[in-house]
Each structure stands twice: as structure tokens, then as C-alpha cells.
Short mmCIF file of C-alpha atoms in Angstrom, two decimals:
data_model
loop_
_atom_site.label_atom_id
_atom_site.label_comp_id
_atom_site.label_asym_id
_atom_site.label_seq_id
_atom_site.Cartn_x
_atom_site.Cartn_y
_atom_site.Cartn_z
CA UNK Z 828 -0.24 0.04 0.01
CA UNK Z 829 1.39 3.37 -0.96
CA UNK Z 830 1.71 5.80 2.09
CA UNK Z 831 2.68 9.39 2.14
CA UNK Z 832 3.64 11.60 5.05
CA UNK Z 833 4.29 15.21 5.13
CA UNK Z 834 6.86 16.85 7.59
CA UNK Z 835 8.08 20.39 8.12
CA UNK Z 836 7.73 23.48 10.40
CA UNK Z 837 4.32 24.17 11.55
CA UNK Z 838 4.86 27.77 11.57
CA UNK Z 839 6.59 30.13 9.11
CA UNK Z 840 7.24 34.04 9.52
CA UNK Z 841 5.83 36.30 6.82
CA UNK Z 842 8.12 36.80 3.89
CA UNK Z 843 10.03 33.72 4.53
CA UNK Z 844 10.13 30.51 2.65
CA UNK Z 845 7.84 27.48 3.41
CA UNK Z 846 9.52 24.20 3.07
CA UNK Z 847 7.84 20.77 3.23
CA UNK Z 848 8.88 17.33 2.45
CA UNK Z 849 6.75 14.22 1.82
CA UNK Z 850 8.23 10.82 2.45
CA UNK Z 851 6.87 7.93 0.33
CA UNK Z 852 6.71 4.21 1.31
CA UNK Z 853 5.20 1.32 -0.43
CA UNK Z 854 6.15 2.49 -3.85
CA UNK Z 855 9.35 3.88 -5.58
CA UNK Z 856 8.96 7.32 -6.94
CA UNK Z 857 11.54 6.57 -9.61
CA UNK Z 858 9.03 3.95 -10.92
CA UNK Z 859 6.75 6.51 -12.51
CA UNK Z 860 3.68 8.74 -11.67
CA UNK Z 861 3.59 12.49 -10.98
CA UNK Z 862 3.88 13.57 -7.37
CA UNK Z 863 2.17 16.67 -6.19
CA UNK Z 864 0.98 19.09 -3.48
CA UNK Z 865 -2.46 20.51 -2.61
CA UNK Z 866 -3.40 22.86 0.04
CA UNK Z 867 -6.64 23.65 2.10
CA UNK Z 868 -6.93 27.02 3.93
CA UNK Z 869 -8.86 26.53 7.15
CA UNK Z 870 -12.58 26.12 6.56
CA UNK Z 871 -12.00 26.47 2.96
CA UNK Z 872 -11.66 24.36 -0.28
CA UNK Z 873 -8.88 22.51 -1.99
CA UNK Z 874 -6.22 24.30 -4.17
CA UNK Z 875 -3.84 22.35 -6.38
CA UNK Z 876 -0.27 23.72 -6.00
CA UNK Z 877 1.67 21.68 -8.58
CA UNK Z 878 2.86 18.22 -9.73
CA UNK Z 879 6.22 16.84 -10.75
CA UNK Z 880 7.43 13.81 -12.79
CA UNK Z 881 10.70 11.85 -12.42
CA UNK Z 882 11.90 13.26 -15.88
CA UNK Z 883 11.75 16.64 -14.24
CA UNK Z 884 8.57 17.61 -16.07
CA UNK Z 885 6.68 20.10 -13.75
CA UNK Z 886 3.34 21.75 -13.65
CA UNK Z 887 2.41 24.45 -11.35
CA UNK Z 888 -0.74 26.61 -10.40
CA UNK Z 889 -0.40 29.64 -12.42
CA UNK Z 890 -1.25 31.86 -9.42
CA UNK Z 891 1.65 30.34 -7.38
CA UNK Z 892 4.11 29.60 -10.08
CA UNK Z 893 6.37 32.49 -9.46
CA UNK Z 894 6.86 31.41 -5.75
CA UNK Z 895 6.64 27.50 -5.95
CA UNK Z 896 9.32 24.93 -6.40
CA UNK Z 897 8.76 21.17 -6.29
CA UNK Z 898 11.59 18.66 -6.45
CA UNK Z 899 12.16 14.88 -6.31
CA UNK Z 900 14.84 13.14 -4.05
CA UNK Z 901 14.72 9.61 -5.60
CA UNK Z 902 17.61 8.41 -3.34
CA UNK Z 903 15.47 9.06 -0.44
CA UNK Z 904 12.26 8.23 -2.08
CA UNK Z 905 10.64 11.68 -1.03
CA UNK Z 906 9.64 14.88 -2.74
CA UNK Z 907 9.47 18.53 -1.55
CA UNK Z 908 7.69 21.79 -1.76
CA UNK Z 909 9.16 25.26 -1.37
CA UNK Z 910 6.96 28.32 -1.37
CA UNK Z 911 8.64 31.61 -1.17
CA UNK Z 912 7.67 35.14 0.19
CA UNK Z 913 4.70 33.58 2.19
CA UNK Z 914 1.89 35.73 3.67
CA UNK Z 915 -1.05 34.91 5.86
CA UNK Z 916 -2.92 33.77 2.89
CA UNK Z 917 -0.60 30.75 2.58
CA UNK Z 918 -1.84 29.46 5.95
CA UNK Z 919 -3.30 26.14 5.19
CA UNK Z 920 -3.18 22.38 5.65
CA UNK Z 921 -0.75 21.07 3.02
CA UNK Z 922 -1.16 17.73 1.39
CA UNK Z 923 1.18 15.62 -0.63
CA UNK Z 924 -0.35 13.09 -3.06
CA UNK Z 925 0.46 10.86 -5.91
CA UNK Z 926 -0.86 12.06 -9.15
CA UNK Z 927 -1.96 9.70 -11.90
CA UNK Z 928 -1.47 12.18 -14.71
CA UNK Z 929 1.27 9.88 -16.40
CA UNK Z 930 -1.66 7.26 -17.08
CA UNK Z 931 -4.14 9.49 -18.38
CA UNK Z 932 -5.76 12.52 -16.59
CA UNK Z 933 -4.47 14.07 -13.48
CA UNK Z 934 -6.19 12.43 -10.29
CA UNK Z 935 -4.62 12.19 -6.78
CA UNK Z 936 -5.19 8.45 -5.68
CA UNK Z 937 -2.96 8.36 -2.57
CA UNK Z 938 -2.79 11.26 -0.07
CA UNK Z 939 -0.64 12.09 2.98
CA UNK Z 940 -2.53 13.12 6.15
CA UNK Z 941 -1.67 16.63 5.70
CA UNK Z 942 0.26 19.16 7.85
CA UNK Z 943 -1.01 22.56 9.14
CA UNK Z 944 1.37 25.34 8.14
CA UNK Z 945 0.47 28.78 9.98
CA UNK Z 946 2.12 31.96 8.66
CA UNK Z 947 2.54 34.22 11.50
CA UNK Z 948 5.34 36.30 13.19
CA UNK Q 454 -7.99 29.74 -13.57
CA UNK Q 455 -11.47 29.88 -12.00
CA UNK Q 456 -12.66 27.32 -9.56
CA UNK Q 457 -15.26 25.03 -10.86
CA UNK Q 458 -18.82 25.68 -9.91
CA UNK Q 459 -20.41 23.22 -7.22
CA UNK Q 460 -23.72 23.74 -5.14
CA UNK Q 461 -22.66 24.52 -1.50
CA UNK Q 462 -24.69 21.85 0.06
CA UNK Q 463 -27.07 18.87 -0.91
CA UNK Q 464 -28.95 16.52 1.26
CA UNK Q 465 -30.75 13.32 1.12
CA UNK Q 466 -32.35 10.44 3.25
CA UNK Q 467 -30.75 7.27 3.76
CA UNK Q 468 -31.46 4.82 0.94
CA UNK Q 469 -32.11 7.85 -1.57
CA UNK Q 470 -29.90 8.88 -4.38
CA UNK Q 471 -28.35 12.25 -4.82
CA UNK Q 472 -26.36 14.02 -7.47
CA UNK Q 473 -23.70 16.69 -7.22
CA UNK Q 474 -22.93 18.76 -10.16
CA UNK Q 475 -19.61 20.32 -11.15
CA UNK Q 476 -19.77 22.95 -13.79
CA UNK Q 477 -16.71 24.35 -15.75
CA UNK Q 478 -16.14 25.41 -19.19
CA UNK Q 479 -14.81 24.09 -22.65
CA UNK Q 480 -11.33 24.76 -21.40
CA UNK Q 481 -11.58 22.18 -18.67
CA UNK Q 482 -14.53 20.11 -18.01
CA UNK Q 483 -16.18 20.23 -21.33
CA UNK Q 484 -12.79 19.85 -23.20
CA UNK Q 485 -11.34 16.60 -21.55
CA UNK Q 486 -12.50 13.33 -19.92
CA UNK Q 487 -10.53 14.11 -17.01
CA UNK Q 488 -12.64 14.97 -14.11
CA UNK Q 489 -12.12 13.37 -10.68
CA UNK Q 490 -14.22 13.46 -7.43
CA UNK Q 491 -12.99 13.25 -3.87
CA UNK Q 492 -14.72 12.62 -0.38
CA UNK Q 493 -13.43 14.35 2.63
CA UNK Q 494 -14.61 13.83 6.18
CA UNK Q 495 -13.84 16.48 8.84
CA UNK Q 496 -10.11 16.35 9.84
CA UNK Q 497 -9.17 13.84 7.28
CA UNK Q 498 -7.40 13.86 3.84
CA UNK Q 499 -9.52 13.68 0.72
CA UNK Q 500 -10.21 10.18 -0.76
CA UNK Q 501 -10.47 9.64 -4.49
CA UNK Q 502 -13.97 8.46 -5.48
CA UNK Q 503 -14.04 8.72 -9.24
CA UNK Q 504 -11.17 9.58 -11.87
CA UNK Q 505 -11.39 10.19 -15.55
CA UNK Q 506 -15.07 11.17 -15.33
CA UNK Q 507 -16.43 7.54 -14.83
CA UNK Q 508 -13.77 5.20 -13.32
CA UNK Q 509 -13.97 4.08 -9.79
CA UNK Q 510 -10.73 2.99 -8.05
CA UNK Q 511 -10.45 -0.37 -6.43
CA UNK Q 512 -12.24 -0.41 -2.96
CA UNK Q 513 -14.78 2.33 -3.85
CA UNK Q 514 -18.40 1.29 -3.47
CA UNK Q 515 -20.32 0.89 -6.77
CA UNK Q 516 -22.95 3.26 -5.24
CA UNK Q 517 -20.76 6.02 -6.41
CA UNK Q 518 -20.79 6.81 -10.16
CA UNK Q 519 -19.74 9.73 -12.32
CA UNK Q 520 -20.93 11.10 -15.63
CA UNK Q 521 -20.40 14.21 -17.76
CA UNK Q 522 -22.63 16.35 -20.18
CA UNK Q 523 -20.93 19.18 -21.92
CA UNK Q 524 -19.24 21.49 -19.52
CA UNK Q 525 -21.00 19.91 -16.41
CA UNK Q 526 -19.85 16.65 -14.52
CA UNK Q 527 -21.99 14.90 -11.98
CA UNK Q 528 -21.34 12.48 -9.08
CA UNK Q 529 -24.16 10.32 -8.17
CA UNK Q 530 -24.44 8.43 -4.85
CA UNK Q 531 -27.13 5.82 -4.84
CA UNK Q 532 -28.60 4.04 -1.86
CA UNK Q 533 -27.38 6.98 0.48
CA UNK Q 534 -25.74 5.88 3.82
CA UNK Q 535 -24.83 7.93 6.96
CA UNK Q 536 -21.15 7.24 6.21
CA UNK Q 537 -21.48 9.24 2.96
CA UNK Q 538 -21.89 12.46 4.74
CA UNK Q 539 -19.02 14.78 4.30
CA UNK Q 540 -17.44 17.16 1.70
CA UNK Q 541 -17.20 16.44 -1.88
CA UNK Q 542 -14.88 18.00 -4.30
CA UNK Q 543 -14.43 17.84 -8.24
CA UNK Q 544 -11.44 18.54 -10.17
CA UNK Q 545 -10.54 18.81 -13.79
CA UNK Q 546 -7.64 18.99 -16.03
CA UNK Q 547 -7.42 22.19 -18.00
CA UNK Q 548 -6.20 23.52 -21.30
CA UNK Q 549 -2.99 24.73 -19.96
CA UNK Q 550 -2.13 21.38 -18.24
CA UNK Q 551 -3.02 22.54 -14.69
CA UNK Q 552 -5.66 21.16 -12.36
CA UNK Q 553 -8.52 23.05 -11.00
CA UNK Q 554 -10.71 22.03 -8.12
CA UNK Q 555 -14.36 22.93 -7.44
CA UNK Q 556 -15.45 24.85 -4.36
CA UNK Q 557 -16.86 21.73 -2.61
CA UNK Q 558 -20.20 20.60 -1.70
CA UNK Q 559 -21.25 19.45 1.78
CA UNK Q 560 -23.47 16.45 1.82
CA UNK Q 561 -25.92 16.00 4.64
CA UNK Q 562 -27.49 12.53 5.27
CA UNK Q 563 -30.78 13.42 7.06
#
């Protein structure tokens, strides 16, 4: 069974960079699939952040593209998210997920439990 | 990219069927057969229920079905059960290779 687990600071100061890592077990990220990030502000809906394939092929939400970087670490079977210049509007639960995009359309079939990141000084 | 449009809430009694709509444009829902549906219970991560408009992942009840007509996709839940209560989100692939979610629908089982 594929399992994902987010890790990283629960609080980030305004203007700084949010950094999260997603550890994957039960599947090798070098075997295929895209790997993505989705966030959910408290009490609000889901927002796709971006997805990356092992080839380096990456897609980002246009509204976040200038601030987002997703990267894969195949040696440690994990992938990461960096979001720069954060503001209070970036406060959210951040989920990592496996994206079936390589098979057909994008769809997130395995998710991490999510981690709350609060932007506050 | 604008969020897909879903009703804020729907409700039904146990045993009934309900349908949740998800309306987009020809640049997303209407242009591709790449709509997915997710169920989310309070405090939990979303769970995929439908992908590529009509496909059900292994382990998802056959009470859940998906369809699409024009720019609107739909999720139908038949034989409604108390455990189906929660939030439901649709998502679609877009013409610029991105993913857009709907605003979410709260399902109440009466």
C-alpha cells in the first residue's frame, strides 16, 4: 500500500520560505507517476499547487508559479515543496499526493494526512 | 484559472440517491474526460472516489458513479448511507495542463 507523510515546520514567518517534505513508502517514486502538492486553507476548499514527474516535467498553479518549486529526491524516495515570500494567505493544511497524470488525466489517488502550516510572526 | 462551480450543499435521506454537479468551461470539464471526485470527512485527507469522469478506484463502493454532459460533470451516490456524509470536491484537467478544483459541496444525510 502506498503511504505518504508530510513533514516540516508548523509555523513560518511572513516573507520567509515554506519548506515541506513528503516521504513515500510502499512505492518507488522513480518507478513513475507524478507527485504533487495540494493545500486547503482552514474552513475552505482544495487548491492544487503543482505536480512533478521523475523526468523533471513539472506543472504549477499559475497563481503560485512564481513562488513555488517542487523537487524529487529519488535516493530518499521523497519529494519537496518550497513556497517563497509567504503571507497569511498561505496558511493552510498542505497535502502531498500521488498524481495519476502519467496514465491519463491528473487525479490524486494516494494522499498524506496533511500538515498545518501557519504563517505568523 | 477559476474554480469549478459546485452547489454549496446537498442533502438526502438514507437509501435515496443524490447528484452533485460540477460546472466548468470548454477549457476544462467540457474539453477533456479528466474529471475526478474526492470525498473528505472532517479532519481527514480527501479520498479519491472517481477519476477520468467515470472510473472507480479499487475499493470504492459501486454506489458512487460519475458522468459528464457538456461542461458539467456529475457525481451520483445511490443508496445513501450515513457514512457518505462529508464534503465532496470535483477537479478537472485544464487546457494549460493545470488542475482546477471545485469549491466543494457539503453532503448531509438526513
